mmCIF file of C-alpha atoms in Angstrom:
data_model
loop_
_atom_site.group_PDB
_atom_site.id
_atom_site.type_symbol
_atom_site.label_atom_id
_atom_site.label_comp_id
_atom_site.label_asym_id
_atom_site.label_seq_id
_atom_site.Cartn_x
_atom_site.Cartn_y
_atom_site.Cartn_z
ATOM 1 C CA UNK A 1198 152.981 -92.036 166.839
ATOM 2 C CA UNK A 1199 153.100 -92.562 163.023
ATOM 3 C CA UNK A 1200 155.457 -95.311 161.902
ATOM 4 C CA UNK A 1201 157.674 -92.927 159.899
ATOM 5 C CA UNK A 1202 158.088 -90.578 162.857
ATOM 6 C CA UNK A 1203 158.814 -93.495 165.190
ATOM 7 C CA UNK A 1204 161.473 -94.695 162.738
ATOM 8 C CA UNK A 1205 163.044 -91.237 162.622
ATOM 9 C CA UNK A 1206 163.055 -91.071 166.400
ATOM 10 C CA UNK A 1207 164.727 -94.472 166.720
ATOM 11 C CA UNK A 1208 167.422 -93.536 164.195
ATOM 12 C CA UNK A 1209 168.129 -90.315 166.059
ATOM 13 C CA UNK A 1210 168.413 -92.215 169.351
ATOM 14 C CA UNK A 1211 170.797 -94.776 167.835
ATOM 15 C CA UNK A 1212 172.905 -92.071 166.208
ATOM 16 C CA UNK A 1213 173.036 -90.082 169.438
ATOM 17 C CA UNK A 1214 174.363 -93.055 171.388
ATOM 18 C CA UNK A 1215 177.193 -93.428 168.872
ATOM 19 C CA UNK A 1216 177.998 -89.711 168.958
ATOM 20 C CA UNK A 1217 177.810 -89.438 172.748
ATOM 21 C CA UNK A 1218 180.054 -92.478 173.192
ATOM 22 C CA UNK A 1219 182.634 -91.241 170.687
ATOM 23 C CA UNK A 1220 182.657 -87.509 171.428
ATOM 24 C CA UNK A 1221 181.450 -87.336 175.014
ATOM 25 C CA UNK A 1222 178.054 -85.956 175.953
ATOM 26 C CA UNK A 1223 179.354 -82.485 176.781
ATOM 27 C CA UNK A 1224 181.113 -82.136 173.411
ATOM 28 C CA UNK A 1225 178.300 -83.533 171.261
ATOM 29 C CA UNK A 1226 176.039 -81.295 169.198
ATOM 30 C CA UNK A 1227 172.633 -81.566 167.558
ATOM 31 C CA UNK A 1228 174.358 -81.190 164.206
ATOM 32 C CA UNK A 1229 176.587 -84.206 164.847
ATOM 33 C CA UNK A 1230 173.612 -86.358 165.801
ATOM 34 C CA UNK A 1231 171.682 -85.248 162.708
ATOM 35 C CA UNK A 1232 174.635 -85.908 160.423
ATOM 36 C CA UNK A 1233 175.120 -89.407 161.866
ATOM 37 C CA UNK A 1234 171.410 -90.196 161.519
ATOM 38 C CA UNK A 1235 171.124 -88.654 158.050
ATOM 39 C CA UNK A 1236 168.499 -86.085 159.032
ATOM 40 C CA UNK A 1237 168.146 -82.322 159.216
ATOM 41 C CA UNK A 1238 167.898 -80.193 162.337
ATOM 42 C CA UNK A 1239 164.190 -79.907 161.558
ATOM 43 C CA UNK A 1240 163.781 -83.664 161.967
ATOM 44 C CA UNK A 1241 165.589 -83.498 165.286
ATOM 45 C CA UNK A 1242 163.503 -80.683 166.703
ATOM 46 C CA UNK A 1243 160.264 -82.295 165.587
ATOM 47 C CA UNK A 1244 161.109 -85.134 167.988
ATOM 48 C CA UNK A 1245 163.222 -83.595 170.767
ATOM 49 C CA UNK A 1246 163.653 -80.141 172.237
ATOM 50 C CA UNK A 1247 167.276 -80.714 173.269
ATOM 51 C CA UNK A 1248 170.052 -83.266 173.680
ATOM 52 C CA UNK A 1249 169.036 -83.497 177.336
ATOM 53 C CA UNK A 1250 165.536 -84.625 176.374
ATOM 54 C CA UNK A 1251 166.971 -87.045 173.832
ATOM 55 C CA UNK A 1252 169.227 -88.636 176.446
ATOM 56 C CA UNK A 1253 166.351 -89.048 178.911
ATOM 57 C CA UNK A 1254 164.310 -90.755 176.183
ATOM 58 C CA UNK A 1255 167.274 -93.004 175.406
ATOM 59 C CA UNK A 1256 167.652 -93.903 179.071
ATOM 60 C CA UNK A 1257 163.946 -94.634 179.402
ATOM 61 C CA UNK A 1258 164.066 -96.976 176.430
ATOM 62 C CA UNK A 1259 167.140 -98.846 177.653
ATOM 63 C CA UNK A 1260 165.712 -99.131 181.166
ATOM 64 C CA UNK A 1261 162.440 -100.496 179.807
ATOM 65 C CA UNK A 1262 164.312 -103.125 177.770
ATOM 66 C CA UNK A 1263 166.381 -104.150 180.797
ATOM 67 C CA UNK A 1264 163.246 -104.535 182.922
ATOM 68 C CA UNK A 1265 161.568 -106.645 180.219
ATOM 69 C CA UNK A 1266 164.636 -108.885 180.058
ATOM 70 C CA UNK A 1267 164.609 -109.340 183.836
ATOM 71 C CA UNK A 1268 160.876 -110.100 183.870
ATOM 72 C CA UNK A 1269 161.306 -112.587 181.008
ATOM 73 C CA UNK A 1270 164.146 -114.371 182.805
ATOM 74 C CA UNK A 1271 162.174 -114.622 186.048
ATOM 75 C CA UNK A 1272 159.047 -115.807 184.218
ATOM 76 C CA UNK A 1273 161.021 -118.395 182.233
ATOM 77 C CA UNK A 1274 162.588 -119.794 185.388
ATOM 78 C CA UNK A 1275 159.194 -120.120 187.047
ATOM 79 C CA UNK A 1276 157.332 -121.553 184.057
ATOM 80 C CA UNK A 1277 160.046 -124.134 183.349
ATOM 81 C CA UNK A 1278 159.705 -125.423 186.881
ATOM 82 C CA UNK A 1279 163.455 -125.346 187.358
ATOM 83 C CA UNK A 1280 164.467 -127.052 190.604
ATOM 84 C CA UNK A 1281 166.948 -124.259 191.373
ATOM 85 C CA UNK A 1282 164.384 -121.449 191.118
ATOM 86 C CA UNK A 1283 164.443 -121.110 194.918
ATOM 87 C CA UNK A 1284 168.252 -120.968 195.029
ATOM 88 C CA UNK A 1285 169.120 -117.338 195.719
ATOM 89 C CA UNK A 1286 172.660 -117.635 194.335
ATOM 90 C CA UNK A 1287 171.436 -119.078 191.043
ATOM 91 C CA UNK A 1288 168.577 -116.589 190.775
ATOM 92 C CA UNK A 1289 170.918 -113.636 191.304
ATOM 93 C CA UNK A 1290 173.384 -114.923 188.714
ATOM 94 C CA UNK A 1291 170.579 -115.388 186.167
ATOM 95 C CA UNK A 1292 169.186 -111.891 186.699
ATOM 96 C CA UNK A 1293 172.644 -110.327 186.494
ATOM 97 C CA UNK A 1294 173.245 -112.152 183.220
ATOM 98 C CA UNK A 1295 170.538 -110.056 181.544
ATOM 99 C CA UNK A 1296 171.680 -106.733 183.049
ATOM 100 C CA UNK A 1297 174.296 -105.553 180.578
ATOM 101 C CA UNK A 1298 177.564 -103.961 181.648
ATOM 102 C CA UNK A 1299 178.194 -101.975 178.500
ATOM 103 C CA UNK A 1300 181.252 -99.764 178.113
ATOM 104 C CA UNK A 1301 179.663 -97.218 175.772
ATOM 105 C CA UNK A 1302 176.487 -96.872 177.800
ATOM 106 C CA UNK A 1303 178.397 -96.555 181.065
ATOM 107 C CA UNK A 1304 180.536 -93.739 179.661
ATOM 108 C CA UNK A 1305 177.508 -91.868 178.348
ATOM 109 C CA UNK A 1306 175.452 -92.208 181.527
ATOM 110 C CA UNK A 1307 178.396 -91.203 183.726
ATOM 111 C CA UNK A 1308 178.937 -88.049 181.697
ATOM 112 C CA UNK A 1309 175.257 -87.189 181.659
ATOM 113 C CA UNK A 1310 175.018 -87.725 185.422
ATOM 114 C CA UNK A 1311 177.821 -85.209 185.947
ATOM 115 C CA UNK A 1312 176.001 -82.826 183.603
ATOM 116 C CA UNK A 1313 172.686 -83.328 185.423
ATOM 117 C CA UNK A 1314 174.260 -82.546 188.802
ATOM 118 C CA UNK A 1315 174.753 -78.973 187.565
ATOM 119 C CA UNK A 1316 171.086 -78.617 186.590
ATOM 120 C CA UNK A 1317 168.429 -79.136 189.305
ATOM 121 C CA UNK A 1318 165.641 -79.994 186.853
ATOM 122 C CA UNK A 1319 167.716 -82.748 185.244
ATOM 123 C CA UNK A 1320 168.852 -84.023 188.623
ATOM 124 C CA UNK A 1321 165.219 -84.326 189.676
ATOM 125 C CA UNK A 1322 164.291 -86.064 186.404
ATOM 126 C CA UNK A 1323 167.041 -88.642 186.856
ATOM 127 C CA UNK A 1324 166.038 -89.280 190.459
ATOM 128 C CA UNK A 1325 162.454 -89.871 189.333
ATOM 129 C CA UNK A 1326 163.581 -92.322 186.649
ATOM 130 C CA UNK A 1327 165.727 -94.223 189.150
ATOM 131 C CA UNK A 1328 162.758 -94.444 191.509
ATOM 132 C CA UNK A 1329 160.534 -95.720 188.692
ATOM 133 C CA UNK A 1330 163.042 -98.457 187.854
ATOM 134 C CA UNK A 1331 163.201 -99.532 191.488
ATOM 135 C CA UNK A 1332 159.402 -99.657 191.623
ATOM 136 C CA UNK A 1333 159.444 -102.330 188.917
ATOM 137 C CA UNK A 1334 162.519 -104.259 190.069
ATOM 138 C CA UNK A 1335 161.799 -104.498 193.793
ATOM 139 C CA UNK A 1336 158.670 -106.701 193.483
ATOM 140 C CA UNK A 1337 160.705 -109.128 191.352
ATOM 141 C CA UNK A 1338 163.476 -109.150 193.949
ATOM 142 C CA UNK A 1339 160.975 -109.654 196.766
ATOM 143 C CA UNK A 1340 159.405 -112.535 194.878
ATOM 144 C CA UNK A 1341 162.796 -114.193 194.336
ATOM 145 C CA UNK A 1342 163.647 -113.766 198.012
ATOM 146 C CA UNK A 1343 160.277 -115.206 199.031
ATOM 147 C CA UNK A 1344 160.961 -118.341 196.961
ATOM 148 C CA UNK A 1345 164.258 -118.633 198.818
ATOM 149 C CA UNK A 1346 162.426 -118.384 202.149
ATOM 150 C CA UNK A 1347 163.350 -114.779 202.916
ATOM 151 C CA UNK A 1348 161.517 -111.468 203.333
ATOM 152 C CA UNK A 1349 162.734 -107.908 202.711
ATOM 153 C CA UNK A 1350 163.311 -105.882 205.884
ATOM 154 C CA UNK A 1351 163.795 -102.405 204.361
ATOM 155 C CA UNK A 1352 162.469 -101.974 200.841
ATOM 156 C CA UNK A 1353 163.831 -98.469 200.265
ATOM 157 C CA UNK A 1354 167.287 -99.279 201.566
ATOM 158 C CA UNK A 1355 167.434 -102.453 199.478
ATOM 159 C CA UNK A 1356 166.579 -100.536 196.304
ATOM 160 C CA UNK A 1357 169.248 -97.900 196.930
ATOM 161 C CA UNK A 1358 171.839 -100.528 197.806
ATOM 162 C CA UNK A 1359 171.161 -102.518 194.627
ATOM 163 C CA UNK A 1360 171.605 -99.391 192.489
ATOM 164 C CA UNK A 1361 174.841 -98.517 194.300
ATOM 165 C CA UNK A 1362 176.255 -102.019 193.864
ATOM 166 C CA UNK A 1363 175.284 -102.123 190.185
ATOM 167 C CA UNK A 1364 176.906 -98.778 189.403
ATOM 168 C CA UNK A 1365 180.059 -99.435 191.418
ATOM 169 C CA UNK A 1366 180.710 -102.972 190.252
ATOM 170 C CA UNK A 1367 179.947 -102.085 186.631
ATOM 171 C CA UNK A 1368 182.882 -99.664 186.733
ATOM 172 C CA UNK A 1369 185.136 -102.339 188.225
ATOM 173 C CA UNK A 1370 184.172 -104.918 185.602
ATOM 174 C CA UNK A 1371 184.749 -102.439 182.771
ATOM 175 C CA UNK A 1372 188.131 -101.364 184.138
ATOM 176 C CA UNK A 1373 189.346 -104.972 184.377
ATOM 177 C CA UNK A 1374 187.361 -106.893 181.737
ATOM 178 C CA UNK A 1375 189.838 -109.789 181.583
ATOM 179 C CA UNK A 1376 189.538 -110.662 185.279
ATOM 180 C CA UNK A 1377 186.746 -113.188 185.913
ATOM 181 C CA UNK A 1378 187.200 -112.798 189.665
ATOM 182 C CA UNK A 1379 186.035 -109.182 189.408
ATOM 183 C CA UNK A 1380 182.845 -110.295 187.649
ATOM 184 C CA UNK A 1381 182.354 -113.006 190.269
ATOM 185 C CA UNK A 1382 182.761 -110.422 193.020
ATOM 186 C CA UNK A 1383 179.935 -108.446 191.406
ATOM 187 C CA UNK A 1384 177.558 -111.365 191.936
ATOM 188 C CA UNK A 1385 178.859 -111.909 195.472
ATOM 189 C CA UNK A 1386 178.211 -108.272 196.383
ATOM 190 C CA UNK A 1387 174.658 -108.445 195.061
ATOM 191 C CA UNK A 1388 174.057 -111.553 197.138
ATOM 192 C CA UNK A 1389 175.533 -109.858 200.195
ATOM 193 C CA UNK A 1390 173.102 -106.952 199.766
ATOM 194 C CA UNK A 1391 170.138 -109.272 199.265
ATOM 195 C CA UNK A 1392 170.952 -111.227 202.417
ATOM 196 C CA UNK A 1393 171.688 -108.161 204.541
ATOM 197 C CA UNK A 1394 168.438 -106.443 203.636
ATOM 198 C CA UNK A 1395 166.303 -109.528 204.172
ATOM 199 C CA UNK A 1396 165.690 -112.131 206.849
ATOM 200 C CA UNK A 1397 164.293 -115.669 206.999
ATOM 201 C CA UNK A 1398 160.533 -115.754 206.607
ATOM 202 C CA UNK A 1399 158.331 -117.206 209.289
ATOM 203 C CA UNK A 1400 156.821 -120.656 208.577
ATOM 204 C CA UNK A 1401 153.403 -119.067 207.985
ATOM 205 C CA UNK A 1402 154.844 -116.682 205.363
ATOM 206 C CA UNK A 1403 156.363 -119.556 203.443
ATOM 207 C CA UNK A 1404 153.084 -121.384 203.055
#
């Protein structure tokens, strides 16, 4: 993609996030996004066919950044030779520290999810994206569990449970941002899921 077109696309994505967060996805228009980005409708439609497509591109980009941050944190912990790298509690806290709980993004994704539930093709697209994210995250989780002397017992169930805990606890943290115990409970719930969907490895597996 030419640099100028990539720049236009990025500005449209950034403007759309602002508009969606302020107006609500269902009340936002192409014209509002173009006005915020400083472009014409022609520039929009040369990059996206609809606001739905724009949101999916936005979600893909944010998911990719989150996965890179998780991979970087895991790699840094391993390369530094940290003595606590095998500590499941510490590992979970470190990974959660790079998974943002962002008010604007949560509002936008919640509204788009409700919108997608009314449209089978969007519902399927979101399910595919969720599955793709789990495909990348689960090997990292399995590796962290292996260092802590544990093995995953049900990969699919673990992936679904992690998504459910993330979405549910994100709402709780955002509703009560001044309560550190709510944020702590988020980490505790993740650890509970990790332990309940794994078991101690056999001595041969730990070698």
